[in-house]
Coordinates of C-alpha atoms and ligand atoms in Angstrom, one line a residue:
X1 CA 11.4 -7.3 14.4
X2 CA 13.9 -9.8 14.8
X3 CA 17.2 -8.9 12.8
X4 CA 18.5 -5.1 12.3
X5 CA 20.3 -3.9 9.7
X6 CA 24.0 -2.5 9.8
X7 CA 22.1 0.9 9.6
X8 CA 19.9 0.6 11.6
X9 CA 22.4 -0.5 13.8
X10 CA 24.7 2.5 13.5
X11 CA 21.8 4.7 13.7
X12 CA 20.3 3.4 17.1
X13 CA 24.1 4.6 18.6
X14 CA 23.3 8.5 17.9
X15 CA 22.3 9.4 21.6
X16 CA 23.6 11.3 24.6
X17 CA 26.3 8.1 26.4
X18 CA 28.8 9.7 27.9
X19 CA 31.9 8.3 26.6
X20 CA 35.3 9.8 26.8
X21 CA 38.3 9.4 24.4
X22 CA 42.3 10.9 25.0
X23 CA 41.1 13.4 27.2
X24 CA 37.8 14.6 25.8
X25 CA 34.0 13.9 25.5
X26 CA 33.3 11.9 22.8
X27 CA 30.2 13.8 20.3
X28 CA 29.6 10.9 17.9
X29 CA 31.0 7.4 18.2
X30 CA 29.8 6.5 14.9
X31 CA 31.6 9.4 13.4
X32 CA 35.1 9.5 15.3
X33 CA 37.8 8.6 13.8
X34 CA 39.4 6.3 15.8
X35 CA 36.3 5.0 17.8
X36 CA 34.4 4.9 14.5
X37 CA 36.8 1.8 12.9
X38 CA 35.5 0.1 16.3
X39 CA 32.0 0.6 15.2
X40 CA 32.7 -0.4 11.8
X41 CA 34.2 -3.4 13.5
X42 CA 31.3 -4.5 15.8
X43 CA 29.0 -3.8 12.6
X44 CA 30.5 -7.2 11.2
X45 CA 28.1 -8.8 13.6
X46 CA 24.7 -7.8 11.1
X47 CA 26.9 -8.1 7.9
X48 CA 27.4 -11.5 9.0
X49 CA 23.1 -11.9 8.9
X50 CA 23.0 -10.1 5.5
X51 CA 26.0 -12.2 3.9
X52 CA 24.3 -15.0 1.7
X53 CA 28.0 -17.0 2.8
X54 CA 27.6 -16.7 6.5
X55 CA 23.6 -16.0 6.6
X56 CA 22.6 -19.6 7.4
X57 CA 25.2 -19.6 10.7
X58 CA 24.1 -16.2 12.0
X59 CA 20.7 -16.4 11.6
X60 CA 17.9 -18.5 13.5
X61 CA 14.2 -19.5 12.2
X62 CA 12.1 -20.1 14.9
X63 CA 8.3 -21.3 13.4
X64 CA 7.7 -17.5 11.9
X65 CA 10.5 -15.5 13.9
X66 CA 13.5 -15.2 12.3
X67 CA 16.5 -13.9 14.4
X68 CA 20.5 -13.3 15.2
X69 CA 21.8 -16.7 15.9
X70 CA 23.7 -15.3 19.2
X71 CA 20.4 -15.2 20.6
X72 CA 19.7 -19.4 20.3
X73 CA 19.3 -20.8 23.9
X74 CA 21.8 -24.1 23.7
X75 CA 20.0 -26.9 24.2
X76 CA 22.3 -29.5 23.0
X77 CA 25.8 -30.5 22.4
X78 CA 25.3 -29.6 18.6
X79 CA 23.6 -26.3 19.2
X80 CA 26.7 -25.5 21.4
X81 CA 29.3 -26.7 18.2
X82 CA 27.2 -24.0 16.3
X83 CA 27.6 -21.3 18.2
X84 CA 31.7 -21.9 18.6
X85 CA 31.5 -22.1 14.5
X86 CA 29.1 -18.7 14.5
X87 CA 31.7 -17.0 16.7
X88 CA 34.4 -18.4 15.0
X89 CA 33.2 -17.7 11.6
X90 CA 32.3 -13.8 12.8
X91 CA 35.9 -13.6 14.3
X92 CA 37.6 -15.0 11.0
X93 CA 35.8 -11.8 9.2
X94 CA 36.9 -9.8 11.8
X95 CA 40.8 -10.7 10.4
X96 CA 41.1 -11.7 14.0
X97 CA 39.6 -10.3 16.4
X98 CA 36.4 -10.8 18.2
X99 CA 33.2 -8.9 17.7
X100 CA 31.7 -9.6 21.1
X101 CA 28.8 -7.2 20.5
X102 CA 26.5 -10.6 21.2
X103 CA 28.3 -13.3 22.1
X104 CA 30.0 -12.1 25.8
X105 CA 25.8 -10.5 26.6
X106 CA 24.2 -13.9 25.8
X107 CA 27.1 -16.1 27.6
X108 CA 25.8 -13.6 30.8
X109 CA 22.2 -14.3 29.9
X110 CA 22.5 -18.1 29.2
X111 CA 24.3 -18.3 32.6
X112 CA 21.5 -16.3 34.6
X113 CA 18.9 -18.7 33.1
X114 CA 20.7 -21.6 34.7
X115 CA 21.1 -20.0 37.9
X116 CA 17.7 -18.4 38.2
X117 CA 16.2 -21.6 36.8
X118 CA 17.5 -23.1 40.3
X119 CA 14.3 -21.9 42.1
X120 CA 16.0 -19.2 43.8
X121 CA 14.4 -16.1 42.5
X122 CA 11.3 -16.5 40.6
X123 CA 11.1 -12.8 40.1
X124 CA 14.6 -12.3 38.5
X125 CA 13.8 -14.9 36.1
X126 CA 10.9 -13.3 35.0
X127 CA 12.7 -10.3 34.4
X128 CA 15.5 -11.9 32.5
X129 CA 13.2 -13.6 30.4
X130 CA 11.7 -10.1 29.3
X131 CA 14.6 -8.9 29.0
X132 CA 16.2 -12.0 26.9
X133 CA 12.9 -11.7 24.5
X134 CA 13.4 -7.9 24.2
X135 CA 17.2 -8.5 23.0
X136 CA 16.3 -11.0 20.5
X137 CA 13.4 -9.4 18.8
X138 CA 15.4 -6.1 19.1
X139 CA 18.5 -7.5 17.9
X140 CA 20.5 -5.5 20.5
X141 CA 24.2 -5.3 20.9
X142 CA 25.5 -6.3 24.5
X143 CA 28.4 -5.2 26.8
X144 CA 29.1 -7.2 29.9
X145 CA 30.8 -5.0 32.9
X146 CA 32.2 -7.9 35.4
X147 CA 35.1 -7.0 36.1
X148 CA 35.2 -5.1 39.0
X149 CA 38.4 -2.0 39.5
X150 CA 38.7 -4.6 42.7
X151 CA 41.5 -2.1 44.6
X152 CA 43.5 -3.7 47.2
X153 CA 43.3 -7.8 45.8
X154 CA 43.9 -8.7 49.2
X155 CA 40.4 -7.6 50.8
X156 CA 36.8 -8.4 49.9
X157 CA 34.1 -6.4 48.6
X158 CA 33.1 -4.9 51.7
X159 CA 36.7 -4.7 53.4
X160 CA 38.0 -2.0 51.0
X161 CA 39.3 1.1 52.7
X162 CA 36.9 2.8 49.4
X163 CA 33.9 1.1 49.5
X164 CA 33.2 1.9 45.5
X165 CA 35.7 -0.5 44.3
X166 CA 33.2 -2.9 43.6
X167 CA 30.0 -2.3 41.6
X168 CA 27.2 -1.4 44.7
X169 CA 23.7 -0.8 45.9
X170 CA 23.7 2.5 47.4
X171 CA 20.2 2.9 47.9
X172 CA 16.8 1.5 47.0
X173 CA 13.7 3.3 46.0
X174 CA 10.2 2.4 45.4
X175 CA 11.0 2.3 41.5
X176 CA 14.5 0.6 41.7
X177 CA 18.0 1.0 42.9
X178 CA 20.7 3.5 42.8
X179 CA 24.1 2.0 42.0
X180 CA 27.8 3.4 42.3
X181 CA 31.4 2.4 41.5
X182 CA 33.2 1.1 38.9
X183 CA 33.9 -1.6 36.4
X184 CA 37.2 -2.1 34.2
X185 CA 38.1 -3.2 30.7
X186 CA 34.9 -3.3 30.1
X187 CA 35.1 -4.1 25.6
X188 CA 32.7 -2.2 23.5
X189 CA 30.5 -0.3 25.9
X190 CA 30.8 3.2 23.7
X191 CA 29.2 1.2 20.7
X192 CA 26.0 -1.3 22.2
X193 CA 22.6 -0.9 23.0
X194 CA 23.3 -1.8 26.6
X195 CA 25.4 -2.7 29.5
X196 CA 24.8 -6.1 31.5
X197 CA 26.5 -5.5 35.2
X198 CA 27.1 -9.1 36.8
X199 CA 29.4 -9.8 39.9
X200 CA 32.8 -10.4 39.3
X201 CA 33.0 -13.0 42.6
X202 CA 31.5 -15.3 45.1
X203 CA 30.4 -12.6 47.9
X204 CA 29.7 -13.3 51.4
X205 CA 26.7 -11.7 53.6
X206 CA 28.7 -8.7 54.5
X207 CA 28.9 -8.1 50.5
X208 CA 25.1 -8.1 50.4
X209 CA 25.3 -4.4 48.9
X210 CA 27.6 -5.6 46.5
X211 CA 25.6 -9.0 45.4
X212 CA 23.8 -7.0 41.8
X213 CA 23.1 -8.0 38.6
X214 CA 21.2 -5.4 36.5
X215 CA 21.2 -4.1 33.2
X216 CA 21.3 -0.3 31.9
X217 CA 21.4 1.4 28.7
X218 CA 24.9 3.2 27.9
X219 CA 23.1 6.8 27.9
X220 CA 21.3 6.5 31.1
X221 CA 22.7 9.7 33.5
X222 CA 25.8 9.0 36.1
X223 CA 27.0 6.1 33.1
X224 CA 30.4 7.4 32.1
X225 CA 32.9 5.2 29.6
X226 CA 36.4 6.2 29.8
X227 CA 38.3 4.5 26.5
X228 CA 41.6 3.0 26.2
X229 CA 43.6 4.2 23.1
X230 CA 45.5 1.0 23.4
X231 CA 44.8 0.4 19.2
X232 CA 44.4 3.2 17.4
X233 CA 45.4 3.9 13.8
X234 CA 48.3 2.9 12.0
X235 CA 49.1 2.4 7.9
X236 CA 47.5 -0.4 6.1
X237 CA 50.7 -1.4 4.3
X238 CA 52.6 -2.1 8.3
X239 CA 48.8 -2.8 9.9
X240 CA 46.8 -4.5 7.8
X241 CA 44.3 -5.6 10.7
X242 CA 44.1 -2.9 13.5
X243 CA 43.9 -0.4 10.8
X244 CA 40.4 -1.7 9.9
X245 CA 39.6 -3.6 12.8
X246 CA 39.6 -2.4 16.6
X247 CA 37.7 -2.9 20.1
X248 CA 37.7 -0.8 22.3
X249 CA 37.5 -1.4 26.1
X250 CA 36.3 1.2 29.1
X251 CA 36.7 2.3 32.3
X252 CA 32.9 2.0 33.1
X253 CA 31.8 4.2 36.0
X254 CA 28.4 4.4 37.6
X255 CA 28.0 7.8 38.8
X256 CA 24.6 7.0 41.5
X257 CA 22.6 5.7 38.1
X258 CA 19.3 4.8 39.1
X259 CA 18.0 1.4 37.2
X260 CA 14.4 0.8 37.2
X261 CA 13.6 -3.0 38.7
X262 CA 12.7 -4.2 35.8
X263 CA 16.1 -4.1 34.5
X264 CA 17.4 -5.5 37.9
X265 CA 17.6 -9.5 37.7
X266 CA 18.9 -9.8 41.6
X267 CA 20.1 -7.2 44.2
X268 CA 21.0 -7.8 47.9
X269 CA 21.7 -11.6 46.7
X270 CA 25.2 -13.1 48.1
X271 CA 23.8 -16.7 47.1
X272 CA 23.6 -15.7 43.8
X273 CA 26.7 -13.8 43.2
X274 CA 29.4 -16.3 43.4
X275 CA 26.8 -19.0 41.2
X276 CA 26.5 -16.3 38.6
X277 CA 30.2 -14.8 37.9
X278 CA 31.3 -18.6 37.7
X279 CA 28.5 -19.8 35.2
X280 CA 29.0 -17.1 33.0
X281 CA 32.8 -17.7 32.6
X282 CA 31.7 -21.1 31.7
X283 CA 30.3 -20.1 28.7
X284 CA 32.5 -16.8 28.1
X285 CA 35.7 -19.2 27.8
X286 CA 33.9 -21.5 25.4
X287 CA 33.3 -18.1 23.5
X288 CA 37.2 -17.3 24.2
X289 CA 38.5 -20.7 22.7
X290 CA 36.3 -20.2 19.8
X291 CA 37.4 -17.1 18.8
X292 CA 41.0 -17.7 19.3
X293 CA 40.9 -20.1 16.8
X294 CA 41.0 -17.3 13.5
X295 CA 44.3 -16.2 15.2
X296 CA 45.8 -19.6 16.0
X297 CA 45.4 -20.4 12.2
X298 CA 46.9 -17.2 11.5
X299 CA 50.0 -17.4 13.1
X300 CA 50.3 -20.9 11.6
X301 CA 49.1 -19.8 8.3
X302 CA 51.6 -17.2 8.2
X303 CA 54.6 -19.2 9.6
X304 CA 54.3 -21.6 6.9
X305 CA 53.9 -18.7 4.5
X306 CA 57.0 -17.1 5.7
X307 CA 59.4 -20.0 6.1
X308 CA 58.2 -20.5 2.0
X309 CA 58.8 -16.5 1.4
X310 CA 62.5 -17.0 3.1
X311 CA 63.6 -20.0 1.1
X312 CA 63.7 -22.0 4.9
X313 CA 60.6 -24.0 4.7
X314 CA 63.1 -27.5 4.3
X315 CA 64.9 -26.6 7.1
X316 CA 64.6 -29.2 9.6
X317 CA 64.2 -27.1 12.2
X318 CA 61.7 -25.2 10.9
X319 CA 59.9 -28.1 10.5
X320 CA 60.2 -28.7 14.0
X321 CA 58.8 -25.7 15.0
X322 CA 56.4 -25.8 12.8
X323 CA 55.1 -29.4 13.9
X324 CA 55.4 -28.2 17.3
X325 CA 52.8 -24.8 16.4
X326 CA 50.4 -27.4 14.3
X327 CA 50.0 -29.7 17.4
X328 CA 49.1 -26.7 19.5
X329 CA 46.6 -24.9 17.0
X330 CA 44.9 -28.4 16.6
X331 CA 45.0 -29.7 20.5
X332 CA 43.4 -26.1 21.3
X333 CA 40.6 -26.7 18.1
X334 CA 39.9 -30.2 19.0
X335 CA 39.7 -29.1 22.8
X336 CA 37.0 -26.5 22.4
X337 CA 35.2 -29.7 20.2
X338 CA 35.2 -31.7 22.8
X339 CA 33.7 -29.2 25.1
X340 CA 30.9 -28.9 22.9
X341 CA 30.4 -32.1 22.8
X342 CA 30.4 -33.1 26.2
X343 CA 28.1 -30.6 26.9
X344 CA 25.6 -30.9 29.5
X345 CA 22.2 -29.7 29.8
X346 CA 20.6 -27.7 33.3
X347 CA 16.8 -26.5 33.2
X348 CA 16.7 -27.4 29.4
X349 CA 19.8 -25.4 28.6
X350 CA 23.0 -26.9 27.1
X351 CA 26.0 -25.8 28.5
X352 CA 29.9 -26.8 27.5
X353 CA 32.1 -29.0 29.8
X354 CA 33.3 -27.4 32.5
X355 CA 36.8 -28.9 32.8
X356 CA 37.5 -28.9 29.0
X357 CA 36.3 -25.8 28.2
X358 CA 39.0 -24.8 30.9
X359 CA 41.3 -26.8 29.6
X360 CA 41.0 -25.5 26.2
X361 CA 41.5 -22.0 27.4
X362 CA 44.4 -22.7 29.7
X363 CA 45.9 -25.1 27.1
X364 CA 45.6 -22.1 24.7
X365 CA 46.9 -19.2 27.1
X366 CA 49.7 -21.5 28.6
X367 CA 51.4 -21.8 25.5
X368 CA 50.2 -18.9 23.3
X369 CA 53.5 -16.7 24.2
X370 CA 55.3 -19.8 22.7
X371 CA 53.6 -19.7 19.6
X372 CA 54.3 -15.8 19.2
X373 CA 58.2 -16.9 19.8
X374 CA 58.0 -19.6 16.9
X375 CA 56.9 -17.4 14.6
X376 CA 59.0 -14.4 15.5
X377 CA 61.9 -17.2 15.4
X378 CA 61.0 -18.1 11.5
X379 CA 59.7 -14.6 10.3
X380 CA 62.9 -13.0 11.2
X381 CA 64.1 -9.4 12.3
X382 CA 62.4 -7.7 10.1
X383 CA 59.6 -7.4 12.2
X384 CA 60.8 -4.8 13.6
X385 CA 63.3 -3.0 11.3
X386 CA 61.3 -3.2 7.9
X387 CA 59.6 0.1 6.1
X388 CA 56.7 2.1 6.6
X389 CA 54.0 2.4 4.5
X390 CA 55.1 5.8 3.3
X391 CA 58.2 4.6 2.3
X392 CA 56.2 2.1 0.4
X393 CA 54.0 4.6 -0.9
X394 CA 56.9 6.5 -2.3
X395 CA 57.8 6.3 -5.8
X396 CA 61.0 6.8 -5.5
X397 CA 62.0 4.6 -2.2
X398 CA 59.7 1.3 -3.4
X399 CA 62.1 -0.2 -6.4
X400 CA 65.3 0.3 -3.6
X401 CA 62.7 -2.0 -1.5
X402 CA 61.5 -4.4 -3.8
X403 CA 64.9 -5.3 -4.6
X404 CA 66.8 -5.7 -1.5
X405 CA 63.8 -7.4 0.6
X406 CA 63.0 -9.7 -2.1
X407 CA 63.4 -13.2 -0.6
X408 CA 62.8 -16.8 -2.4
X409 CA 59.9 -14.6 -3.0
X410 CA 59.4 -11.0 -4.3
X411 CA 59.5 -8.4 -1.8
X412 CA 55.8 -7.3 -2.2
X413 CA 54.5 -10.3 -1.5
X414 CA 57.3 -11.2 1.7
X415 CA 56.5 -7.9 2.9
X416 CA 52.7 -8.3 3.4
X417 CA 53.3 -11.5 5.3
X418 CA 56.1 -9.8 7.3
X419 CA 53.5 -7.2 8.3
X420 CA 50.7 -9.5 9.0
X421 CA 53.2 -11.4 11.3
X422 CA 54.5 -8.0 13.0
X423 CA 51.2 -6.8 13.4
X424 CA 50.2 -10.6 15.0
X425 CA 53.5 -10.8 17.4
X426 CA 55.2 -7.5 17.5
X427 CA 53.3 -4.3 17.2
X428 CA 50.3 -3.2 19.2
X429 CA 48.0 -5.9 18.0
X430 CA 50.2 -8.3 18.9
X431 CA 51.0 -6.6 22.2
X432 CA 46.9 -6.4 22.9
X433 CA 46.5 -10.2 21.6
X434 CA 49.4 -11.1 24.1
X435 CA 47.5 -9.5 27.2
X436 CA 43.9 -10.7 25.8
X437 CA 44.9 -14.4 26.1
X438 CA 46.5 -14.1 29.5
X439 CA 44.0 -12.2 31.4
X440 CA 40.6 -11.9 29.1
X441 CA 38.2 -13.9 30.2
X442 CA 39.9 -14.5 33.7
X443 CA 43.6 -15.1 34.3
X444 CA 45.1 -18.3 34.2
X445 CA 45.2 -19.3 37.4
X446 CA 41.2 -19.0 37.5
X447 CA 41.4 -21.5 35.1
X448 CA 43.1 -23.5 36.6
X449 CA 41.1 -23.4 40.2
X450 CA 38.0 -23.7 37.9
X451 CA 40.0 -27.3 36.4
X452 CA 40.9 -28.2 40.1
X453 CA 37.4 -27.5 41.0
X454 CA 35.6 -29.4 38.4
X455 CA 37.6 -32.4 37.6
X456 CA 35.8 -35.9 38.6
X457 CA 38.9 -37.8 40.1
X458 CA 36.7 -40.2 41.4
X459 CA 36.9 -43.3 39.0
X460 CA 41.0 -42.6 39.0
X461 CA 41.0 -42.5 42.4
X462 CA 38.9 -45.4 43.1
X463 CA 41.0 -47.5 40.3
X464 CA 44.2 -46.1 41.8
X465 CA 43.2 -47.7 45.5
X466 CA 41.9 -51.3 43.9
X467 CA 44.9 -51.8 41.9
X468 CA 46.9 -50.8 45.5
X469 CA 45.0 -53.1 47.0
X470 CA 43.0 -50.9 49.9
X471 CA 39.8 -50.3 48.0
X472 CA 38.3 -50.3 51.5
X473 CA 39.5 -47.3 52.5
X474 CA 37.3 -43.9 52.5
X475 CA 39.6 -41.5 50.4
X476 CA 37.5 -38.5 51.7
X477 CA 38.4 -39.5 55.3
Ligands
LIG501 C1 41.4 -6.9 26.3 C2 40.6 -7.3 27.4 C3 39.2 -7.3 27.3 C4 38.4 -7.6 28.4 N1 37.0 -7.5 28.3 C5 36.2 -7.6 29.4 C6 34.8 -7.4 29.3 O1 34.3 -7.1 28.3 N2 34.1 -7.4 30.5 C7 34.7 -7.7 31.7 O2 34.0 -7.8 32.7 N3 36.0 -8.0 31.8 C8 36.8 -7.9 30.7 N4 38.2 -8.1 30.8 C9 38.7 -8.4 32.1 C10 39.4 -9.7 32.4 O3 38.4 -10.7 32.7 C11 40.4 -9.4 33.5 O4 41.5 -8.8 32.9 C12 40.8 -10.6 34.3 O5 39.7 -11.1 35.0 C13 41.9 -10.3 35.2 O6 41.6 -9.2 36.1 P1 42.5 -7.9 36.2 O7 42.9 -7.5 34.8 O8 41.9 -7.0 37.1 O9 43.8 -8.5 36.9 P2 44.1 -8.9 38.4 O10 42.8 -9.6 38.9 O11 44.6 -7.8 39.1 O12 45.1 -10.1 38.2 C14 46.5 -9.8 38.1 C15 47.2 -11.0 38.8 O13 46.9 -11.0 40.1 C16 46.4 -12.3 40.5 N5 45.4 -12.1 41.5 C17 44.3 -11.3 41.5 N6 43.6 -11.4 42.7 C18 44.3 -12.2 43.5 C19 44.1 -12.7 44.8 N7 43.0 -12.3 45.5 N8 45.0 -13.6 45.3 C20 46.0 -14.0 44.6 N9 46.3 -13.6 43.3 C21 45.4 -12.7 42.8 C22 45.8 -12.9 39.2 O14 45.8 -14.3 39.2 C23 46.8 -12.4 38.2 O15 48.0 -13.2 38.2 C24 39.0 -7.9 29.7 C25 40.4 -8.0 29.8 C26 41.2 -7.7 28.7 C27 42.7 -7.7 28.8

């Protein structure tokens, strides 16, 4: 098969998953009204394949097999640039936001190849592999569930006064295992074709129960998707974005779900845990940085706009600020560049630089709430006080508008910019973008252990103690 259709796509979603939306079960997620605009929004993902503009990007030849180009296994520096363009380029059509209905699913299976590849568990590899080759030629959409609910921070796994606030074996059978517990903010669960459970942490032997990767398919009994209503409708004059585009994220509770073993890459596995959570963050922030790039250029894009639209763009402190955003949007691009192309490779696959890739994400989540204050600065109050779309619907209430919130350009055209930049900074999507970048992906201090961890100080350090003088000295001692 290879590639599927936007229909066929929407189609395949028509089955008994258990999802549940502002207090009630959820009969068709293709059909629902709010739930539905996050369908239409993951659907981008196979327009993208049928677009003759973005066809070449998202799809792969392989001798006869043609197929999404999620599904490319990196094996160089320059297959890793092309995937940051592919997400980029899908995010940019998703005004935005992400899609993620591929690329967080093959950043969890690129990172199992590498650490299954290490000799460790010929079996789970196996499985993977089947299960990698039934993705691609099935053209499935992928949630990833690693985030565990976690309850008391404090305590491990297995230290939890409930022991269900981790994902867990809680028995095994002849035909596979039964799991039970929970995973949180899980994105886009109601609308893919399944659900890839990983570890959120390093575990130790007395989290042996707690040490599973698996995969399931949304509708399998006991699986049970709770939906935030964190975005959800809105006008398209005052939300030009989240009233087309939307993800939606789940409480994801496994309810004793049995999971035949060939959908089980590794159970009962502490060694693996920790290797797996921490490769597949690798990749999922080199996803991250990519697609943060549509919205960096946005808010620059429209700060410039704006500062035109007010009459302030000579202003030398606008300039200021606006030199001061450019540097940022460009030091996070050329960041995520560089992480491609310092990739490395492990078992034939290519994977970005660990320590850029981090720094790209931290450089970009550091100072994103900076950016938002920039362009709030320039844009003005009205991000807040202007009109509502049914005003500006209104025959009568528009002229009264178009003349008093004309600027050094007319009204109409300062007042879609104003809403674009309210809907980026100051309303819900902005509110949701502002939590995204802090904690999506891991928080910022995990990206800053994962820096600590991975940076080579060893030819500082050892030009550091010749220019001192006491070259001789063991710095590890
Ligand atoms: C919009 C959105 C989409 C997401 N999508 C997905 C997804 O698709 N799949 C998925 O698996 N996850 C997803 N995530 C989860 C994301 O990875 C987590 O939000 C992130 O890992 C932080 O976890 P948390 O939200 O539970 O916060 P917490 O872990 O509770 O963090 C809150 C604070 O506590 C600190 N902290 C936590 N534990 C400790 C400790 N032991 N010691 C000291 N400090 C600690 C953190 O550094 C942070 O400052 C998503 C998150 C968001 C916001």
């Amino acid at each position: 098969m290879g590639l599927r259709s936007k229909q066929q796509f929407l189609h395949d979603l028509i089955d008994d998953r258990e999802v549940y939306y502002r207090g009630e079960r959820v009969t068709s997620v293709t059909d629902h009204a709010d739930l539905g605009i996050a369908v239409q929004h993951a659907a981008i993902d196979f327009e993208l394949a049928e677009d003759p503009a973005t066809r070449e990007l998202a799809v792969y030849k392989e001798g006869d097999e043609e197929y999404s180009a999620y599904y490319r296994v990196p094996r160089s520096a320059s297959d890793l640039r092309l995937r940051s363009k592919l997400i980029e380029a899908g995010t940019a059509k998703g005004a935005t936001l992400v899609i993620l209905i591929k690329e967080i699913g093959t950043d969890a299976i690129f990172a199992m190849m590498r650490v299954l590849s290490r000799g460790k568990s010929a079996e789970g590899l196996e499985r993977l592999h089947a299960f990698y080759t039934e993705c691609r030629e099935k053209d499935l959409a992928l949630a990833v569930a690693q985030t565990d609910v976690k309850g008391d921070r404090s305590k491990r796994p297995s230290e939890q006064s409930d022991p269900d606030m981790y994902v867990r074996v809680v028995s095994t059978r002849a035909d596979g295992i039964v799991v039970r517990g929970a995973k949180v903010h899980t994105s886009c669960t109601p609308y893919v074709d399944r659900i890839l459970v990983l570890p959120s942490r390093s575990m130790l032997a007395g989290d042996v129960a707690y040490s599973v990767a698996f995969a399931v398919s949304p509708a399998t009994p006991g699986v049970k998707m709770y939906a935030s209503d964190f975005l959800h409708g809105g006008h398209p004059f005052t939300e030009p974005i989240s009233s087309k585009h939307k993800m939606i994220e789940t409480l994801t509770v496994f309810d004793d779900v049995f999971v035949p073993w060939d959908q089980v890459f590794f159970h009962d596995r502490p060694d693996l845990a920790g290797a797996v959570a921490l490769t597949f963050v690798e990749y999922h922030r080199f996803t991250a940085v990519s697609y943060k790039l549509p919205l960096l250029d946005a808010l620059i894009g429209s700060a410039i706009a704006i500062a035109k639209a007010n009459g302030i763009d000579r202003a030398s402190h606008v300039r200021d600020k606006l030199t001061w955003l450019g540097g940022y949007v460009e030091t996070v691009r050329g960041l995520i560049e560089l992480a491609a192309q310092r990739g490395e490779i492990e078992s034939g696959i290519a994977y970005p630089h660990v320590f850029t890739t981090n720094l790209a994400k931290w450089t970009f989540a550091r100072d994103f709430h900076r950016a938002i204050e920039v362009v709030q600065d320039i844009a003005g109050g009205l991000l807040v006080t202007g009109p509502s779309g049914a005003d500006w619907d209104s025959a009568e209430i528009r002229p009264v508008l178009e003349k008093y919130f004309a600027g050094a350009w007319p009204a109409n055209k300062r007042l879609a910019l104003m809403n674009l930049i309210s809907e980026l900074t100051s309303r819900l999507y902005g509110g949701y973008q502002a939590v995204l970048a802090i904690h999506a992906e891991g928080s910022v201090e995990a990206e800053k252990m994962a820096m600590f961890r991975s940076y080579n100080a060893k030819p500082a350090l050892e030009y550091a103690l010749q220019l001192a003088g006491v070259a001789d000295i063991d710095p590890a001692a």
